[in-house]
């Protein structure tokens, strides 16, 4: 699995959900801050996005913060921030109630292609653990806007079209298909931004540079592919083809933390996910993330998460 896919898999905390809404003017919806990334696609008509919409009485903020979305535009809010989507930035909107671990079909499908509809907007929600966001994800801007007229990648356009069809038709098996397509659309949006839409000033620093750097990229791939191996700075430097000192300096500059510190952070992140999603004994999980003894693993986990792994698992499952 590549790094971007692993990052999303490690952050995910629940089943994604989706809905497509056919609306007539005036219309507006508001989403409060949550632990979910959320994307919107304008399938028909147009819309206005208001990031951080916290106006009194449900009214829109100033026009300077309004982002106009044209037909075919895609917008991602990766950090779970409050926002509103409406036909008119000056109107009132209604709050959207979260859909618990499910997907719901469009209402009603037969209205999509009639003259009674002013806009059709599709929304996807992916629950993520944003309190422990990977640096690769945390570095994303508050809003990613992919404009149709500038050319949305064919792969992303095809995935969006498939998602819209499944929501409209709701044929047998559609809920499982939609859940998979939501992950696919999210990854396509992120890939499009990293490869095409990312500001040029970010190319030579941070994760944008680290993923493209042959030496640091090779070390990152090695860590993510086999986190349980007994990696040392010397072994990672050998993977990168650099000397120990040169590698350590280069990795720290680009990634933002020393190689071993990043390795430990990633191991603990994986351990947290395994504790909640896997019923394996603590010793087994310890071995999967590179610790020979349960005691050493428990000590490292408590130092990183501030809680013992057994208690972390018990509390986490109470919330599921």
PDB file of C-alpha atoms in Angstrom:
ATOM      1  CA  UNK A   1       0.000   0.000   0.000  1.00  0.00           C
ATOM      2  CA  UNK A   2       1.357   3.462  -0.861  1.00  0.00           C
ATOM      3  CA  UNK A   3       1.836   6.163   1.780  1.00  0.00           C
ATOM      4  CA  UNK A   4      -1.236   8.249   0.922  1.00  0.00           C
ATOM      5  CA  UNK A   5      -3.521   5.197   1.024  1.00  0.00           C
ATOM      6  CA  UNK A   6      -2.036   4.092   4.343  1.00  0.00           C
ATOM      7  CA  UNK A   7      -2.462   7.543   5.843  1.00  0.00           C
ATOM      8  CA  UNK A   8      -6.185   7.580   5.031  1.00  0.00           C
ATOM      9  CA  UNK A   9      -6.630   3.996   6.239  1.00  0.00           C
ATOM     10  CA  UNK A  10      -4.895   4.812   9.536  1.00  0.00           C
ATOM     11  CA  UNK A  11      -6.979   7.956  10.105  1.00  0.00           C
ATOM     12  CA  UNK A  12     -10.372   6.438   9.294  1.00  0.00           C
ATOM     13  CA  UNK A  13     -12.603   5.920  12.322  1.00  0.00           C
ATOM     14  CA  UNK A  14     -15.927   4.870  10.804  1.00  0.00           C
ATOM     15  CA  UNK A  15     -17.932   4.060   7.711  1.00  0.00           C
ATOM     16  CA  UNK A  16     -18.178   6.894   5.158  1.00  0.00           C
ATOM     17  CA  UNK A  17     -21.551   8.309   4.146  1.00  0.00           C
ATOM     18  CA  UNK A  18     -22.947  10.086   1.097  1.00  0.00           C
ATOM     19  CA  UNK A  19     -26.053  11.896  -0.056  1.00  0.00           C
ATOM     20  CA  UNK A  20     -27.085  13.795  -3.170  1.00  0.00           C
ATOM     21  CA  UNK A  21     -29.579  16.628  -2.742  1.00  0.00           C
ATOM     22  CA  UNK A  22     -31.827  18.048  -5.454  1.00  0.00           C
ATOM     23  CA  UNK A  23     -32.853  21.577  -4.436  1.00  0.00           C
ATOM     24  CA  UNK A  24     -34.856  24.572  -5.584  1.00  0.00           C
ATOM     25  CA  UNK A  25     -33.949  28.178  -4.784  1.00  0.00           C
ATOM     26  CA  UNK A  26     -33.459  29.492  -2.241  1.00  0.00           C
ATOM     27  CA  UNK A  27     -31.608  26.709  -0.421  1.00  0.00           C
ATOM     28  CA  UNK A  28     -28.806  26.370   2.101  1.00  0.00           C
ATOM     29  CA  UNK A  29     -27.201  23.848   4.452  1.00  0.00           C
ATOM     30  CA  UNK A  30     -24.670  24.179   7.284  1.00  0.00           C
ATOM     31  CA  UNK A  31     -22.307  21.560   8.693  1.00  0.00           C
ATOM     32  CA  UNK A  32     -20.811  22.064  12.165  1.00  0.00           C
ATOM     33  CA  UNK A  33     -17.214  21.218  13.055  1.00  0.00           C
ATOM     34  CA  UNK A  34     -16.727  17.474  13.205  1.00  0.00           C
ATOM     35  CA  UNK A  35     -14.125  14.723  13.045  1.00  0.00           C
ATOM     36  CA  UNK A  36     -14.740  14.128   9.356  1.00  0.00           C
ATOM     37  CA  UNK A  37     -13.354  15.198   6.013  1.00  0.00           C
ATOM     38  CA  UNK A  38     -16.171  16.284   3.709  1.00  0.00           C
ATOM     39  CA  UNK A  39     -16.348  16.919  -0.023  1.00  0.00           C
ATOM     40  CA  UNK A  40     -19.073  18.453  -2.181  1.00  0.00           C
ATOM     41  CA  UNK A  41     -19.589  18.038  -5.928  1.00  0.00           C
ATOM     42  CA  UNK A  42     -21.905  20.314  -7.896  1.00  0.00           C
ATOM     43  CA  UNK A  43     -23.619  17.919 -10.299  1.00  0.00           C
ATOM     44  CA  UNK A  44     -26.075  20.468 -11.662  1.00  0.00           C
ATOM     45  CA  UNK A  45     -26.540  24.217 -11.261  1.00  0.00           C
ATOM     46  CA  UNK A  46     -24.225  26.241  -9.010  1.00  0.00           C
ATOM     47  CA  UNK A  47     -23.578  26.859  -5.320  1.00  0.00           C
ATOM     48  CA  UNK A  48     -21.715  29.094  -2.875  1.00  0.00           C
ATOM     49  CA  UNK A  49     -19.412  27.641  -0.229  1.00  0.00           C
ATOM     50  CA  UNK A  50     -18.850  29.591   2.987  1.00  0.00           C
ATOM     51  CA  UNK A  51     -15.930  28.130   4.992  1.00  0.00           C
ATOM     52  CA  UNK A  52     -16.099  28.744   8.722  1.00  0.00           C
ATOM     53  CA  UNK A  53     -19.726  29.863   8.464  1.00  0.00           C
ATOM     54  CA  UNK A  54     -20.685  30.792  12.023  1.00  0.00           C
ATOM     55  CA  UNK A  55     -23.012  33.675  11.427  1.00  0.00           C
ATOM     56  CA  UNK A  56     -25.646  34.642  13.955  1.00  0.00           C
ATOM     57  CA  UNK A  57     -28.991  32.981  13.393  1.00  0.00           C
ATOM     58  CA  UNK A  58     -27.741  30.920  10.484  1.00  0.00           C
ATOM     59  CA  UNK A  59     -26.898  33.919   8.291  1.00  0.00           C
ATOM     60  CA  UNK A  60     -23.957  33.861   5.924  1.00  0.00           C
ATOM     61  CA  UNK A  61     -20.682  35.655   6.709  1.00  0.00           C
ATOM     62  CA  UNK A  62     -19.227  38.416   4.567  1.00  0.00           C
ATOM     63  CA  UNK A  63     -18.993  38.030   0.821  1.00  0.00           C
ATOM     64  CA  UNK A  64     -15.188  37.964   0.937  1.00  0.00           C
ATOM     65  CA  UNK A  65     -15.240  34.431   2.330  1.00  0.00           C
ATOM     66  CA  UNK A  66     -17.691  33.049  -0.231  1.00  0.00           C
ATOM     67  CA  UNK A  67     -16.374  30.598  -2.824  1.00  0.00           C
ATOM     68  CA  UNK A  68     -18.512  30.223  -5.949  1.00  0.00           C
ATOM     69  CA  UNK A  69     -18.828  26.658  -7.266  1.00  0.00           C
ATOM     70  CA  UNK A  70     -19.707  26.082 -10.911  1.00  0.00           C
ATOM     71  CA  UNK A  71     -21.205  22.926 -12.449  1.00  0.00           C
ATOM     72  CA  UNK A  72     -18.707  20.065 -12.161  1.00  0.00           C
ATOM     73  CA  UNK A  73     -16.613  21.755  -9.449  1.00  0.00           C
ATOM     74  CA  UNK A  74     -15.344  19.655  -6.545  1.00  0.00           C
ATOM     75  CA  UNK A  75     -14.437  21.060  -3.135  1.00  0.00           C
ATOM     76  CA  UNK A  76     -12.857  19.231  -0.166  1.00  0.00           C
ATOM     77  CA  UNK A  77     -12.753  20.434   3.443  1.00  0.00           C
ATOM     78  CA  UNK A  78     -10.229  17.996   4.949  1.00  0.00           C
ATOM     79  CA  UNK A  79     -10.086  19.195   8.544  1.00  0.00           C
ATOM     80  CA  UNK A  80     -13.725  18.928   9.611  1.00  0.00           C
ATOM     81  CA  UNK A  81     -14.287  22.677   9.841  1.00  0.00           C
ATOM     82  CA  UNK A  82     -17.707  24.293   9.989  1.00  0.00           C
ATOM     83  CA  UNK A  83     -19.048  25.514   6.665  1.00  0.00           C
ATOM     84  CA  UNK A  84     -22.202  26.205   4.706  1.00  0.00           C
ATOM     85  CA  UNK A  85     -23.331  25.536   1.141  1.00  0.00           C
ATOM     86  CA  UNK A  86     -26.106  27.600  -0.371  1.00  0.00           C
ATOM     87  CA  UNK A  87     -27.651  29.149  -3.454  1.00  0.00           C
ATOM     88  CA  UNK A  88     -27.224  32.646  -2.038  1.00  0.00           C
ATOM     89  CA  UNK A  89     -24.579  33.759   0.430  1.00  0.00           C
ATOM     90  CA  UNK A  90     -27.047  36.130   2.111  1.00  0.00           C
ATOM     91  CA  UNK A  91     -29.772  33.640   2.984  1.00  0.00           C
ATOM     92  CA  UNK A  92     -30.439  31.511   6.031  1.00  0.00           C
ATOM     93  CA  UNK A  93     -29.533  27.812   5.953  1.00  0.00           C
ATOM     94  CA  UNK A  94     -30.611  24.747   7.862  1.00  0.00           C
ATOM     95  CA  UNK A  95     -28.282  22.563   9.867  1.00  0.00           C
ATOM     96  CA  UNK A  96     -27.380  19.122   8.565  1.00  0.00           C
ATOM     97  CA  UNK A  97     -27.815  16.268  11.018  1.00  0.00           C
ATOM     98  CA  UNK A  98     -24.927  13.757  10.801  1.00  0.00           C
ATOM     99  CA  UNK A  99     -25.761  10.379   9.265  1.00  0.00           C
ATOM    100  CA  UNK A 100     -24.359   7.643  11.589  1.00  0.00           C
ATOM    101  CA  UNK A 101     -22.124   5.124   9.786  1.00  0.00           C
ATOM    102  CA  UNK A 102     -24.322   4.782   6.718  1.00  0.00           C
ATOM    103  CA  UNK A 103     -24.998   5.999   3.231  1.00  0.00           C
ATOM    104  CA  UNK A 104     -28.337   7.254   2.039  1.00  0.00           C
ATOM    105  CA  UNK A 105     -29.720   7.478  -1.479  1.00  0.00           C
ATOM    106  CA  UNK A 106     -30.718  10.641  -3.227  1.00  0.00           C
ATOM    107  CA  UNK A 107     -34.250  11.925  -2.568  1.00  0.00           C
ATOM    108  CA  UNK A 108     -36.192  11.473  -4.795  1.00  0.00           C
ATOM    109  CA  UNK A 109     -34.181  10.002  -7.721  1.00  0.00           C
ATOM    110  CA  UNK A 110     -36.902  10.774 -10.284  1.00  0.00           C
ATOM    111  CA  UNK A 111     -36.483  14.530  -9.757  1.00  0.00           C
ATOM    112  CA  UNK A 112     -32.867  14.689 -10.959  1.00  0.00           C
ATOM    113  CA  UNK A 113     -33.665  15.302 -14.596  1.00  0.00           C
ATOM    114  CA  UNK A 114     -36.727  17.561 -14.393  1.00  0.00           C
ATOM    115  CA  UNK A 115     -37.069  21.312 -14.857  1.00  0.00           C
ATOM    116  CA  UNK A 116     -38.197  21.685 -11.235  1.00  0.00           C
ATOM    117  CA  UNK A 117     -34.638  21.402  -9.910  1.00  0.00           C
ATOM    118  CA  UNK A 118     -32.225  24.370  -9.680  1.00  0.00           C
ATOM    119  CA  UNK A 119     -29.215  22.416  -8.407  1.00  0.00           C
ATOM    120  CA  UNK A 120     -28.028  18.928  -7.482  1.00  0.00           C
ATOM    121  CA  UNK A 121     -25.172  18.717  -4.988  1.00  0.00           C
ATOM    122  CA  UNK A 122     -23.502  15.487  -3.854  1.00  0.00           C
ATOM    123  CA  UNK A 123     -21.819  15.335  -0.453  1.00  0.00           C
ATOM    124  CA  UNK A 124     -19.412  12.702   0.844  1.00  0.00           C
ATOM    125  CA  UNK A 125     -18.369  12.390   4.508  1.00  0.00           C
ATOM    126  CA  UNK A 126     -15.370  10.342   5.683  1.00  0.00           C
ATOM    127  CA  UNK A 127     -14.930  10.040   9.497  1.00  0.00           C
ATOM    128  CA  UNK A 128     -11.264  10.514  10.429  1.00  0.00           C
ATOM    129  CA  UNK A 129      -9.221  10.789  13.609  1.00  0.00           C
ATOM    130  CA  UNK A 130      -8.204  14.409  13.023  1.00  0.00           C
ATOM    131  CA  UNK A 131      -6.760  14.696  16.549  1.00  0.00           C
ATOM    132  CA  UNK A 132      -3.846  12.542  15.378  1.00  0.00           C
ATOM    133  CA  UNK A 133      -3.621  13.577  11.759  1.00  0.00           C
ATOM    134  CA  UNK A 134      -0.594  12.403   9.804  1.00  0.00           C
ATOM    135  CA  UNK A 135       1.681  15.342   8.826  1.00  0.00           C
ATOM    136  CA  UNK A 136       0.905  14.577   5.192  1.00  0.00           C
ATOM    137  CA  UNK A 137      -2.797  15.178   5.878  1.00  0.00           C
ATOM    138  CA  UNK A 138      -2.346  17.990   8.399  1.00  0.00           C
ATOM    139  CA  UNK A 139      -0.417  19.978   5.778  1.00  0.00           C
ATOM    140  CA  UNK A 140      -3.466  20.231   3.513  1.00  0.00           C
ATOM    141  CA  UNK A 141      -5.098  23.670   3.164  1.00  0.00           C
ATOM    142  CA  UNK A 142      -8.499  24.370   4.763  1.00  0.00           C
ATOM    143  CA  UNK A 143     -10.256  24.131   1.392  1.00  0.00           C
ATOM    144  CA  UNK A 144      -9.229  22.328  -1.802  1.00  0.00           C
ATOM    145  CA  UNK A 145     -11.171  23.543  -4.846  1.00  0.00           C
ATOM    146  CA  UNK A 146     -10.840  21.601  -8.103  1.00  0.00           C
ATOM    147  CA  UNK A 147     -12.414  23.600 -10.917  1.00  0.00           C
ATOM    148  CA  UNK A 148     -14.094  21.748 -13.748  1.00  0.00           C
ATOM    149  CA  UNK A 149     -13.115  24.348 -16.362  1.00  0.00           C
ATOM    150  CA  UNK A 150      -9.422  23.892 -15.496  1.00  0.00           C
ATOM    151  CA  UNK A 151      -9.679  20.158 -16.089  1.00  0.00           C
ATOM    152  CA  UNK A 152     -10.625  17.618 -13.431  1.00  0.00           C
ATOM    153  CA  UNK A 153      -8.562  14.415 -13.900  1.00  0.00           C
ATOM    154  CA  UNK A 154     -10.401  11.753 -15.899  1.00  0.00           C
ATOM    155  CA  UNK A 155     -10.066   9.189 -13.113  1.00  0.00           C
ATOM    156  CA  UNK A 156     -11.634  11.543 -10.568  1.00  0.00           C
ATOM    157  CA  UNK A 157     -14.411  12.516 -12.965  1.00  0.00           C
ATOM    158  CA  UNK A 158     -15.202   8.853 -13.636  1.00  0.00           C
ATOM    159  CA  UNK A 159     -15.312   8.004  -9.911  1.00  0.00           C
ATOM    160  CA  UNK A 160     -17.616  10.964  -9.220  1.00  0.00           C
ATOM    161  CA  UNK A 161     -19.921   9.894 -12.051  1.00  0.00           C
ATOM    162  CA  UNK A 162     -20.081   6.322 -10.717  1.00  0.00           C
ATOM    163  CA  UNK A 163     -20.846   7.604  -7.221  1.00  0.00           C
ATOM    164  CA  UNK A 164     -23.646   9.815  -8.534  1.00  0.00           C
ATOM    165  CA  UNK A 165     -25.144   6.913 -10.505  1.00  0.00           C
ATOM    166  CA  UNK A 166     -25.123   4.622  -7.461  1.00  0.00           C
ATOM    167  CA  UNK A 167     -26.805   7.246  -5.287  1.00  0.00           C
ATOM    168  CA  UNK A 168     -29.442   7.903  -7.917  1.00  0.00           C
ATOM    169  CA  UNK A 169     -30.280   4.313  -8.834  1.00  0.00           C
ATOM    170  CA  UNK A 170     -29.710   2.642  -5.424  1.00  0.00           C
ATOM    171  CA  UNK A 171     -29.645  -0.855  -6.942  1.00  0.00           C
ATOM    172  CA  UNK A 172     -28.843  -3.998  -4.963  1.00  0.00           C
ATOM    173  CA  UNK A 173     -25.401  -3.777  -3.303  1.00  0.00           C
ATOM    174  CA  UNK A 174     -25.238  -0.018  -3.719  1.00  0.00           C
ATOM    175  CA  UNK A 175     -24.359   0.742  -0.072  1.00  0.00           C
ATOM    176  CA  UNK A 176     -21.129  -1.273  -0.166  1.00  0.00           C
ATOM    177  CA  UNK A 177     -20.237   0.124  -3.590  1.00  0.00           C
ATOM    178  CA  UNK A 178     -20.836   3.696  -2.403  1.00  0.00           C
ATOM    179  CA  UNK A 179     -18.624   3.215   0.679  1.00  0.00           C
ATOM    180  CA  UNK A 180     -15.754   2.057  -1.542  1.00  0.00           C
ATOM    181  CA  UNK A 181     -16.296   4.856  -4.048  1.00  0.00           C
ATOM    182  CA  UNK A 182     -16.156   7.482  -1.290  1.00  0.00           C
ATOM    183  CA  UNK A 183     -12.643   6.366  -0.330  1.00  0.00           C
ATOM    184  CA  UNK A 184     -11.723   6.349  -4.018  1.00  0.00           C
ATOM    185  CA  UNK A 185     -13.022   9.875  -4.631  1.00  0.00           C
ATOM    186  CA  UNK A 186     -11.193  11.200  -1.550  1.00  0.00           C
ATOM    187  CA  UNK A 187      -7.902   9.673  -2.706  1.00  0.00           C
ATOM    188  CA  UNK A 188      -8.385  11.009  -6.240  1.00  0.00           C
ATOM    189  CA  UNK A 189      -9.049  14.520  -4.893  1.00  0.00           C
ATOM    190  CA  UNK A 190      -5.913  14.418  -2.734  1.00  0.00           C
ATOM    191  CA  UNK A 191      -3.816  13.014  -5.557  1.00  0.00           C
ATOM    192  CA  UNK A 192      -5.080  15.695  -7.931  1.00  0.00           C
ATOM    193  CA  UNK A 193      -4.147  18.415  -5.445  1.00  0.00           C
ATOM    194  CA  UNK A 194      -0.721  16.978  -4.644  1.00  0.00           C
ATOM    195  CA  UNK A 195       0.175  16.424  -8.287  1.00  0.00           C
ATOM    196  CA  UNK A 196      -1.525  19.343 -10.035  1.00  0.00           C
ATOM    197  CA  UNK A 197      -3.159  21.946  -7.825  1.00  0.00           C
ATOM    198  CA  UNK A 198      -0.614  22.330  -5.040  1.00  0.00           C
ATOM    199  CA  UNK A 199       0.897  25.838  -4.805  1.00  0.00           C
ATOM    200  CA  UNK A 200       4.331  25.950  -6.413  1.00  0.00           C
ATOM    201  CA  UNK A 201       5.883  27.462  -3.272  1.00  0.00           C
ATOM    202  CA  UNK A 202       5.370  24.147  -1.465  1.00  0.00           C
ATOM    203  CA  UNK A 203       7.231  22.016  -3.999  1.00  0.00           C
ATOM    204  CA  UNK A 204      10.692  22.236  -2.468  1.00  0.00           C
ATOM    205  CA  UNK A 205       9.826  21.737   1.180  1.00  0.00           C
ATOM    206  CA  UNK A 206       7.765  19.588   3.520  1.00  0.00           C
ATOM    207  CA  UNK A 207       5.945  16.442   2.503  1.00  0.00           C
ATOM    208  CA  UNK A 208       5.538  17.603  -1.072  1.00  0.00           C
ATOM    209  CA  UNK A 209       9.296  17.425  -1.401  1.00  0.00           C
ATOM    210  CA  UNK A 210       9.743  14.343   0.804  1.00  0.00           C
ATOM    211  CA  UNK A 211       7.476  12.158  -1.314  1.00  0.00           C
ATOM    212  CA  UNK A 212       9.367  13.112  -4.461  1.00  0.00           C
ATOM    213  CA  UNK A 213      12.862  12.939  -3.021  1.00  0.00           C
ATOM    214  CA  UNK A 214      14.471   9.604  -4.049  1.00  0.00           C
ATOM    215  CA  UNK A 215      16.351   9.181  -0.777  1.00  0.00           C
ATOM    216  CA  UNK A 216      13.746  10.291   1.762  1.00  0.00           C
ATOM    217  CA  UNK A 217      10.919   8.775  -0.286  1.00  0.00           C
ATOM    218  CA  UNK A 218      12.650   5.382  -0.269  1.00  0.00           C
ATOM    219  CA  UNK A 219      13.043   5.498   3.511  1.00  0.00           C
ATOM    220  CA  UNK A 220       9.404   6.482   4.013  1.00  0.00           C
ATOM    221  CA  UNK A 221       8.239   3.679   1.759  1.00  0.00           C
ATOM    222  CA  UNK A 222      10.373   1.215   3.737  1.00  0.00           C
ATOM    223  CA  UNK A 223       8.929   2.389   7.075  1.00  0.00           C
ATOM    224  CA  UNK A 224       5.346   2.219   5.844  1.00  0.00           C
ATOM    225  CA  UNK A 225       5.797  -1.115   4.088  1.00  0.00           C
ATOM    226  CA  UNK A 226       7.416  -2.896   7.035  1.00  0.00           C
ATOM    227  CA  UNK A 227       7.040  -0.866  10.266  1.00  0.00           C
ATOM    228  CA  UNK A 228       7.776  -3.933  12.415  1.00  0.00           C
ATOM    229  CA  UNK A 229      11.358  -4.328  11.168  1.00  0.00           C
ATOM    230  CA  UNK A 230      14.128  -3.299  13.546  1.00  0.00           C
ATOM    231  CA  UNK A 231      14.893  -0.108  11.674  1.00  0.00           C
ATOM    232  CA  UNK A 232      17.822   2.059  12.690  1.00  0.00           C
ATOM    233  CA  UNK A 233      19.083   5.273  11.151  1.00  0.00           C
ATOM    234  CA  UNK A 234      21.894   3.263   9.538  1.00  0.00           C
ATOM    235  CA  UNK A 235      19.472   0.779   7.948  1.00  0.00           C
ATOM    236  CA  UNK A 236      17.180   3.530   6.680  1.00  0.00           C
ATOM    237  CA  UNK A 237      20.175   5.420   5.317  1.00  0.00           C
ATOM    238  CA  UNK A 238      21.153   2.280   3.403  1.00  0.00           C
ATOM    239  CA  UNK A 239      17.646   2.185   1.896  1.00  0.00           C
ATOM    240  CA  UNK A 240      18.061   5.806   0.831  1.00  0.00           C
ATOM    241  CA  UNK A 241      21.547   5.388  -0.627  1.00  0.00           C
ATOM    242  CA  UNK A 242      22.993   8.177   1.530  1.00  0.00           C
ATOM    243  CA  UNK A 243      25.449   8.273   4.396  1.00  0.00           C
ATOM    244  CA  UNK A 244      23.989   8.158   7.897  1.00  0.00           C
ATOM    245  CA  UNK A 245      24.621  11.835   8.636  1.00  0.00           C
ATOM    246  CA  UNK A 246      23.442  13.100   5.254  1.00  0.00           C
ATOM    247  CA  UNK A 247      20.298  10.982   5.406  1.00  0.00           C
ATOM    248  CA  UNK A 248      19.380  11.992   8.965  1.00  0.00           C
ATOM    249  CA  UNK A 249      19.733  15.690   8.159  1.00  0.00           C
ATOM    250  CA  UNK A 250      17.806  15.430   4.898  1.00  0.00           C
ATOM    251  CA  UNK A 251      14.980  13.358   6.403  1.00  0.00           C
ATOM    252  CA  UNK A 252      14.567  15.674   9.407  1.00  0.00           C
ATOM    253  CA  UNK A 253      14.521  18.798   7.238  1.00  0.00           C
ATOM    254  CA  UNK A 254      11.871  17.480   4.859  1.00  0.00           C
ATOM    255  CA  UNK A 255       9.649  15.410   7.153  1.00  0.00           C
ATOM    256  CA  UNK A 256       9.900  17.650  10.205  1.00  0.00           C
ATOM    257  CA  UNK A 257      11.108  15.006  12.651  1.00  0.00           C
ATOM    258  CA  UNK A 258      14.140  12.652  12.909  1.00  0.00           C
ATOM    259  CA  UNK A 259      13.828   9.212  11.256  1.00  0.00           C
ATOM    260  CA  UNK A 260      13.454   7.203  14.472  1.00  0.00           C
ATOM    261  CA  UNK A 261      10.961   9.689  15.930  1.00  0.00           C
ATOM    262  CA  UNK A 262       8.805   9.412  12.812  1.00  0.00           C
ATOM    263  CA  UNK A 263       9.103   5.613  12.869  1.00  0.00           C
ATOM    264  CA  UNK A 264       7.910   5.520  16.480  1.00  0.00           C
ATOM    265  CA  UNK A 265       5.032   7.906  15.761  1.00  0.00           C
ATOM    266  CA  UNK A 266       3.875   5.805  12.833  1.00  0.00           C
ATOM    267  CA  UNK A 267       4.151   2.572  14.836  1.00  0.00           C
ATOM    268  CA  UNK A 268       2.033   4.057  17.630  1.00  0.00           C
ATOM    269  CA  UNK A 269      -0.519   5.337  15.140  1.00  0.00           C
ATOM    270  CA  UNK A 270      -0.813   1.875  13.616  1.00  0.00           C
ATOM    271  CA  UNK A 271      -0.990   0.339  17.090  1.00  0.00           C
ATOM    272  CA  UNK A 272      -3.912   2.579  18.034  1.00  0.00           C
ATOM    273  CA  UNK A 273      -5.817   1.504  14.923  1.00  0.00           C
ATOM    274  CA  UNK A 274      -5.093  -2.189  15.556  1.00  0.00           C
ATOM    275  CA  UNK A 275      -6.219  -1.970  19.175  1.00  0.00           C
ATOM    276  CA  UNK A 276      -9.632  -0.723  18.077  1.00  0.00           C
ATOM    277  CA  UNK A 277     -10.098  -2.808  14.937  1.00  0.00           C
ATOM    278  CA  UNK A 278      -8.389  -6.097  15.828  1.00  0.00           C
ATOM    279  CA  UNK A 279      -9.150  -8.528  18.639  1.00  0.00           C
ATOM    280  CA  UNK A 280      -5.583  -9.870  18.734  1.00  0.00           C
ATOM    281  CA  UNK A 281      -3.763 -10.034  22.108  1.00  0.00           C
ATOM    282  CA  UNK A 282      -1.530  -7.113  23.073  1.00  0.00           C
ATOM    283  CA  UNK A 283       1.590  -9.232  22.535  1.00  0.00           C
ATOM    284  CA  UNK A 284       0.556  -9.910  18.932  1.00  0.00           C
ATOM    285  CA  UNK A 285      -0.113  -6.232  18.259  1.00  0.00           C
ATOM    286  CA  UNK A 286       3.213  -5.345  19.878  1.00  0.00           C
ATOM    287  CA  UNK A 287       5.030  -7.662  17.458  1.00  0.00           C
ATOM    288  CA  UNK A 288       3.134  -6.268  14.466  1.00  0.00           C
ATOM    289  CA  UNK A 289       4.445  -2.776  15.186  1.00  0.00           C
ATOM    290  CA  UNK A 290       8.012  -3.754  16.001  1.00  0.00           C
ATOM    291  CA  UNK A 291       8.173  -4.500  19.734  1.00  0.00           C
ATOM    292  CA  UNK A 292       9.513  -7.813  21.018  1.00  0.00           C
ATOM    293  CA  UNK A 293       7.800  -7.601  24.395  1.00  0.00           C
ATOM    294  CA  UNK A 294       4.350  -6.487  25.508  1.00  0.00           C
ATOM    295  CA  UNK A 295       5.961  -4.487  28.337  1.00  0.00           C
ATOM    296  CA  UNK A 296       8.137  -2.418  25.982  1.00  0.00           C
ATOM    297  CA  UNK A 297       5.179  -1.830  23.707  1.00  0.00           C
ATOM    298  CA  UNK A 298       2.909  -0.766  26.582  1.00  0.00           C
ATOM    299  CA  UNK A 299       5.520   1.677  27.866  1.00  0.00           C
ATOM    300  CA  UNK A 300       6.034   3.229  24.423  1.00  0.00           C
ATOM    301  CA  UNK A 301       2.280   3.386  23.780  1.00  0.00           C
ATOM    302  CA  UNK A 302       1.520   5.098  27.090  1.00  0.00           C
ATOM    303  CA  UNK A 303       4.331   7.576  26.533  1.00  0.00           C
ATOM    304  CA  UNK A 304       2.893   8.457  23.118  1.00  0.00           C
ATOM    305  CA  UNK A 305      -0.882   8.291  23.754  1.00  0.00           C
ATOM    306  CA  UNK A 306      -0.913   9.115  27.462  1.00  0.00           C
ATOM    307  CA  UNK A 307      -2.885   5.963  28.275  1.00  0.00           C
ATOM    308  CA  UNK A 308      -2.132   2.230  28.582  1.00  0.00           C
ATOM    309  CA  UNK A 309      -2.983   0.178  25.467  1.00  0.00           C
ATOM    310  CA  UNK A 310      -5.485  -2.049  27.305  1.00  0.00           C
ATOM    311  CA  UNK A 311      -7.411   0.939  28.631  1.00  0.00           C
ATOM    312  CA  UNK A 312      -7.187   2.655  25.235  1.00  0.00           C
ATOM    313  CA  UNK A 313      -8.800  -0.392  23.631  1.00  0.00           C
ATOM    314  CA  UNK A 314     -11.534  -0.643  26.288  1.00  0.00           C
ATOM    315  CA  UNK A 315     -12.480   3.034  26.100  1.00  0.00           C
ATOM    316  CA  UNK A 316     -12.358   3.098  22.325  1.00  0.00           C
ATOM    317  CA  UNK A 317     -14.712   0.158  21.949  1.00  0.00           C
ATOM    318  CA  UNK A 318     -17.233   1.758  24.280  1.00  0.00           C
ATOM    319  CA  UNK A 319     -17.544   4.567  21.730  1.00  0.00           C
ATOM    320  CA  UNK A 320     -17.994   2.259  18.733  1.00  0.00           C
TER     321      UNK A 320
END
